[in-house]
Tab-separated table of C-alpha atoms in Angstrom:
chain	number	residue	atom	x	y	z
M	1	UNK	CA	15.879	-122.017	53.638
M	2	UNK	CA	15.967	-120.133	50.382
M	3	UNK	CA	13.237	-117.302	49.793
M	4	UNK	CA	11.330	-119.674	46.944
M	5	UNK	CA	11.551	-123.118	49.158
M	6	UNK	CA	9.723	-121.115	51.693
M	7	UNK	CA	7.371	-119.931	49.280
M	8	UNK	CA	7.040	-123.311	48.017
M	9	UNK	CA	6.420	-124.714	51.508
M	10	UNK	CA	3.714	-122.137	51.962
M	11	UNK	CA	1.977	-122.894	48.754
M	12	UNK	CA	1.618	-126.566	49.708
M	13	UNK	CA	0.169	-125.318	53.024
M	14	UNK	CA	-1.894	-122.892	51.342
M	15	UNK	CA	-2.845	-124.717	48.415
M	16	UNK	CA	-5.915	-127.141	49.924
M	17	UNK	CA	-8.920	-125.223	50.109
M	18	UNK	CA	-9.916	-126.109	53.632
M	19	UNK	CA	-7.035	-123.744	54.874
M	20	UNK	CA	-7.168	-120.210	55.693
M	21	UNK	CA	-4.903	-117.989	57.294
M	22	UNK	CA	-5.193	-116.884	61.281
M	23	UNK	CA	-6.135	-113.851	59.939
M	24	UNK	CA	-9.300	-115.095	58.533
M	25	UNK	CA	-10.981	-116.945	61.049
M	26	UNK	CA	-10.323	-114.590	64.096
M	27	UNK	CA	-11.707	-111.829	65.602
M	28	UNK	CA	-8.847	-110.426	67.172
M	29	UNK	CA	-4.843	-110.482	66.957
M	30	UNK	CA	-3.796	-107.867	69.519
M	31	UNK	CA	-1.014	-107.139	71.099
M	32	UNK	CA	-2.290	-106.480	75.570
M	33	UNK	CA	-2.361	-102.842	77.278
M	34	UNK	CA	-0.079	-100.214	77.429
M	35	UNK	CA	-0.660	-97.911	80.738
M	36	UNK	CA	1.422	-95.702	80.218
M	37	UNK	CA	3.338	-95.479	83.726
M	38	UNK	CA	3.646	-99.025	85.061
M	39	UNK	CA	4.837	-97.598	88.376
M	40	UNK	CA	1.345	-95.827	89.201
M	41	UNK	CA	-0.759	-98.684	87.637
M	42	UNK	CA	1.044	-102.043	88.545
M	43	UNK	CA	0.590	-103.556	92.047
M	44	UNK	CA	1.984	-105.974	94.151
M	45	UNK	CA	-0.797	-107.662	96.684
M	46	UNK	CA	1.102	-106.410	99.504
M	47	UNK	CA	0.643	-103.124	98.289
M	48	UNK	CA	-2.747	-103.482	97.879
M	49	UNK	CA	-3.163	-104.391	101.244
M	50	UNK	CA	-0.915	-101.589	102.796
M	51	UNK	CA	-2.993	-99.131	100.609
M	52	UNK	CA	-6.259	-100.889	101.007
M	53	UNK	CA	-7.756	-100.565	97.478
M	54	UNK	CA	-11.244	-101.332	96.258
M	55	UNK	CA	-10.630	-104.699	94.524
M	56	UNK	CA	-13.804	-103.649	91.729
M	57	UNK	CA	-11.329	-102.077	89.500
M	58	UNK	CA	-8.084	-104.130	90.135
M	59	UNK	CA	-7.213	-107.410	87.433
M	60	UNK	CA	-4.166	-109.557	87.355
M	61	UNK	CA	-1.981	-108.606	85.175
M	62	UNK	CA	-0.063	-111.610	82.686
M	63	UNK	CA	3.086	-110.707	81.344
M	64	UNK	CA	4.572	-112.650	78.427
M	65	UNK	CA	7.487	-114.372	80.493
M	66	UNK	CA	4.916	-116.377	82.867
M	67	UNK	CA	3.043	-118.027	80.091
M	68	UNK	CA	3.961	-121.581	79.442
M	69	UNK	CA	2.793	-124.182	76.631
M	70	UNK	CA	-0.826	-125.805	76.641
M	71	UNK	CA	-2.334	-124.447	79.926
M	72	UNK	CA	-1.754	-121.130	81.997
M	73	UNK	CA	-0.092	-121.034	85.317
M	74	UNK	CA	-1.337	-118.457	87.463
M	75	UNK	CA	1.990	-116.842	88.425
M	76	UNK	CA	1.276	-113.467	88.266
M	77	UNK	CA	3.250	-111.111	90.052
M	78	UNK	CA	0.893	-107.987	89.825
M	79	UNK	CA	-2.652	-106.498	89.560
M	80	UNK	CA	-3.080	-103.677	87.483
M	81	UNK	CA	-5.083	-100.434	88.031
M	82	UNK	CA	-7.997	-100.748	85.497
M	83	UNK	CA	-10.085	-98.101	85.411
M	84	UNK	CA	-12.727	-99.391	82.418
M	85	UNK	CA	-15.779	-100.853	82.579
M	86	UNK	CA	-15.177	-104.684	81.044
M	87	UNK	CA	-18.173	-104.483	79.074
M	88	UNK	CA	-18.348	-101.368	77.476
M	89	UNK	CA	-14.353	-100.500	77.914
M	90	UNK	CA	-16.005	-97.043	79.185
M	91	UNK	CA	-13.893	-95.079	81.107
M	92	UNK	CA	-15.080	-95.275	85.006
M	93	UNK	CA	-15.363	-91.374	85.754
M	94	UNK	CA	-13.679	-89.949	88.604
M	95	UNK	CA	-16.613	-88.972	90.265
M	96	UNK	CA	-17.759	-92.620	90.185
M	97	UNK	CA	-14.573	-93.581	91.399
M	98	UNK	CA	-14.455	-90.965	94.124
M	99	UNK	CA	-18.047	-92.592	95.335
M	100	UNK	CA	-17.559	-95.925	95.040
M	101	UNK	CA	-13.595	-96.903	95.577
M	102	UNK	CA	-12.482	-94.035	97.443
M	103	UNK	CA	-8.740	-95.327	98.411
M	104	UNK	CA	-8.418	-95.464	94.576
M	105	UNK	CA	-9.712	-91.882	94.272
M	106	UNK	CA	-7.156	-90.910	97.062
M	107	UNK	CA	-4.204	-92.921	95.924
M	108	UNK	CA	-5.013	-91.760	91.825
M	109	UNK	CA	-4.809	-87.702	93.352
M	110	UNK	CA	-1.601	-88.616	95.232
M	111	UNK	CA	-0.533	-89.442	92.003
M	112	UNK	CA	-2.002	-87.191	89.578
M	113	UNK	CA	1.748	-84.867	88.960
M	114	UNK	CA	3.311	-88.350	87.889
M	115	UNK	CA	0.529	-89.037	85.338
M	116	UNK	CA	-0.377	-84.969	84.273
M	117	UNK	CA	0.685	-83.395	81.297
M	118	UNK	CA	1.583	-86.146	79.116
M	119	UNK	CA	0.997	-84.636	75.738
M	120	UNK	CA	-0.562	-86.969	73.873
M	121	UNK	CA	-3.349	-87.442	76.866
M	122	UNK	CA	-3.814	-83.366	76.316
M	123	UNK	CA	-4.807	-83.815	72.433
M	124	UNK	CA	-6.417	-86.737	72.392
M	125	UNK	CA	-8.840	-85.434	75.147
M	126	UNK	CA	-8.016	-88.406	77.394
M	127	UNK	CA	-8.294	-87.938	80.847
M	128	UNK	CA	-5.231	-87.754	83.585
M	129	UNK	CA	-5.815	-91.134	85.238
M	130	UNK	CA	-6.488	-93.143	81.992
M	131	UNK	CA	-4.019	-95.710	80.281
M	132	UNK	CA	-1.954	-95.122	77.312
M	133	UNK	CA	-3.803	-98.241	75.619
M	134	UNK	CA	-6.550	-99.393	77.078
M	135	UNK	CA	-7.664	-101.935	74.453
M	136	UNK	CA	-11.354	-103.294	74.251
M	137	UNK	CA	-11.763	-104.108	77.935
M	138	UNK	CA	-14.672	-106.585	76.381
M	139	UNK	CA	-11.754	-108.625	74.672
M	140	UNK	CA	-10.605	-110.030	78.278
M	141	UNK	CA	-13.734	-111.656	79.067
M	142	UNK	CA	-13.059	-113.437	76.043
M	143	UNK	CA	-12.402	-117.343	75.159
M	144	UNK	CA	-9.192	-116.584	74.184
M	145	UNK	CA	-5.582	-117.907	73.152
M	146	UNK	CA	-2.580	-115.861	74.518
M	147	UNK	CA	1.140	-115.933	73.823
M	148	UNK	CA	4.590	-114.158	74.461
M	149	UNK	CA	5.518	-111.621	72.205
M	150	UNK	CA	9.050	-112.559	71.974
M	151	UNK	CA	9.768	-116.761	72.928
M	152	UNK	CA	12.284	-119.295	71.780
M	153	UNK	CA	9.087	-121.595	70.234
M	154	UNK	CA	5.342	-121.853	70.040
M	155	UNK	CA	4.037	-120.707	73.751
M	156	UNK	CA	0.554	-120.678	73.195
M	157	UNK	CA	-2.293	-121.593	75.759
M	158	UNK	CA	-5.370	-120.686	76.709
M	159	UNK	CA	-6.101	-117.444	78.839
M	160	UNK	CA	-8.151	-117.016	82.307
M	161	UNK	CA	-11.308	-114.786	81.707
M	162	UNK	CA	-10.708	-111.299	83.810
M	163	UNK	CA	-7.270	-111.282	83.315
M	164	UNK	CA	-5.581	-108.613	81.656
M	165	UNK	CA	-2.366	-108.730	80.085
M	166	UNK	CA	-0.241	-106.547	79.002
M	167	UNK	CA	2.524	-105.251	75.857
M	168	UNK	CA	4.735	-108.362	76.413
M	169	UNK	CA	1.736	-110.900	75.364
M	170	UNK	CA	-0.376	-111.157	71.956
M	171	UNK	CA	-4.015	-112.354	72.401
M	172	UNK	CA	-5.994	-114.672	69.970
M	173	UNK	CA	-10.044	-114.629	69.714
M	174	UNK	CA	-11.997	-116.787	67.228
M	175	UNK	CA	-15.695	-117.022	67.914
M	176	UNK	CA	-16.306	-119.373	64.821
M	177	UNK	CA	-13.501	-121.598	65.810
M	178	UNK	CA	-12.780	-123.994	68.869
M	179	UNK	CA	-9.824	-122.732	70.624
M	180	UNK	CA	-8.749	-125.737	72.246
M	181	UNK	CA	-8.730	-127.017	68.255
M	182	UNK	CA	-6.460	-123.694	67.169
M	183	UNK	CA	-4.435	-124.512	70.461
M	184	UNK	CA	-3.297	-127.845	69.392
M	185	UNK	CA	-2.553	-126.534	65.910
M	186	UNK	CA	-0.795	-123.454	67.166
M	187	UNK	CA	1.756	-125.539	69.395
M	188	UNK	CA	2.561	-127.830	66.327
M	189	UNK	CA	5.935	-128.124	64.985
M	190	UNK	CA	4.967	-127.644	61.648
M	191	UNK	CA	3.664	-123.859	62.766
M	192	UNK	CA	6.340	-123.611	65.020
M	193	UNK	CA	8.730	-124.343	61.571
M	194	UNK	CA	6.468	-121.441	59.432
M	195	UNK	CA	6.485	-119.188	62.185
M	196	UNK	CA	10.003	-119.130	62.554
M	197	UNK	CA	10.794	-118.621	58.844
M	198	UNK	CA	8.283	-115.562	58.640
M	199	UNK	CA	9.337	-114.120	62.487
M	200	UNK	CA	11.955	-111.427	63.195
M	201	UNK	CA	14.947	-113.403	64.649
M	202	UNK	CA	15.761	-112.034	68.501
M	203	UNK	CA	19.305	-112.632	70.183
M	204	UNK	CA	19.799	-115.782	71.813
M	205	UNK	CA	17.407	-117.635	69.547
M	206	UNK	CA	13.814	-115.811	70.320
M	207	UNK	CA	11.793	-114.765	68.010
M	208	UNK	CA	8.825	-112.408	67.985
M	209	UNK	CA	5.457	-113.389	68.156
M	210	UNK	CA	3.487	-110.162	66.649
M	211	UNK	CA	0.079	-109.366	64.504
M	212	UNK	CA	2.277	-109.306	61.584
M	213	UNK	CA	3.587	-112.929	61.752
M	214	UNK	CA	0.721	-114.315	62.939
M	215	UNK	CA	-1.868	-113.381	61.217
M	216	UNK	CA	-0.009	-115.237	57.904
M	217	UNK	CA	0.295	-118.453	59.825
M	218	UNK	CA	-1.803	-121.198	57.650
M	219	UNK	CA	-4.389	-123.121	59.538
M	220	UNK	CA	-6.336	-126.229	58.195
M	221	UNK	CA	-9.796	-126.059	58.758
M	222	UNK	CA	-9.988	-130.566	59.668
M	223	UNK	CA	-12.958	-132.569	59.839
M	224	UNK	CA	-15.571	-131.891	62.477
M	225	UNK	CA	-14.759	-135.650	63.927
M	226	UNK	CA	-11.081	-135.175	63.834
M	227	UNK	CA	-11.223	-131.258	65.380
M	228	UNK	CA	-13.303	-133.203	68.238
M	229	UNK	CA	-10.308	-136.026	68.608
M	230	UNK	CA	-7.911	-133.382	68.595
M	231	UNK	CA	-10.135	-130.803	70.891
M	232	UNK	CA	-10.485	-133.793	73.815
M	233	UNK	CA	-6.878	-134.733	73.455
M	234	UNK	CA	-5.905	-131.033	74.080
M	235	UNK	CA	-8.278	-130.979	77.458
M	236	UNK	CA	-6.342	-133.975	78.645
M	237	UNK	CA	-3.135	-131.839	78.698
């Protein structure tokens, strides 16, 4: 399509006043954590086991590849090393940690020379054993819609509270909104259409699913009787 019939198509999406953009009625478009060395903060469970790490500070880990349409299956491959507390997103101090989960105090100082003197950690006054981006830990205990940041068409579904995920998956919260009602309209064709015209086009027909394209998607605000039709015939998916 031509630059002005994809204006025009946006317009007519745009144009009814019960439609707002993504951007508007969310909380959050984010894209997941960034730790900085997945090699020291990734698990496998068999690792966990050989090491025998305190579970308190360990979360499964989604990565964009094992999300599929409409509903999550759990198929994740690793835990990750999550040193926050969910609530506040304060950092756990290492004297806490040393106390409380002591095989993750030992197995963090075994690997303290792999994670010490990254520069950025040194100016910013971040501490050795912290992520890179940590996010708002509150944000996974969220009602929340996730996706993959790079996919071949709408992958959207709805995300397990206590789950983290991380760079390769964007995360949607609305607390005004009914997910399960943004979930249907999300995996629509008629978003999947706008999405692609507005998206970065990947090799092998992917495109990227990022703040910046999202946030622009339009999203009619229906009926409370039809949201509820629409909301039950989601569940039933």
């Amino acid at each position: 399509l031509s630059p002005s019939k994809f204006l025009n198509i946006l317009h007519k999406c745009n144009e009814n006043p019960e439609t707002k953009i993504l951007d508007d009625i969310t909380e959050e478009i984010y894209e997941g954590v960034a730790s900085g060395n997945d090699d020291v903060f990734y698990f496998t469970e068999e690792e966990i086991d050989m090491l025998k790490l305190e579970r308190n500070l360990l979360f499964p880990i989604i990565m964009g590849k094992e999300i599929k349409r409409w509903q999550f299956q759990d198929e994740t491959k690793y835990v990750i090393l999550y040193p926050y507390d969910l609530a506040t997103t304060d950092l756990v101090d290492i004297k806490t940690i040393k106390n409380k989960y002591p095989k993750i105090h030992n197995y963090l100082q075994s690997r303290k020379q792999d994670l010490s003197g990254r520069d950025y950690f040194d100016e910013t006054g971040k501490e050795w054993y912290e992520l890179w981006r940590p996010r708002e830990a509150h944000l996974f205990t969220s009602h929340q819609i996730i996706c993959p940041y790079v996919s071949n068409h709408n992958n959207f579904c709805i995300a397990p509270r206590n789950y983290i995920f991380n760079t390769t998956v964007y995360g949607i919260v609305s607390h005004d909104y009914d997910v399960y009602y943004l979930l249907a309209v999300l995996n629509s064709k008629l978003l999947e259409f706008l999405l692609k015209l507005i998206s970065v086009k990947q090799r092998g027909g992917y495109f990227r699913y990022a703040t910046d394209f999202l946030k622009n998607l339009p999203i009619h605000i229906k009926p409370k009787n039809f949201k509820t039709k629409l909301r039950f015939l989601t569940h039933q998916i």
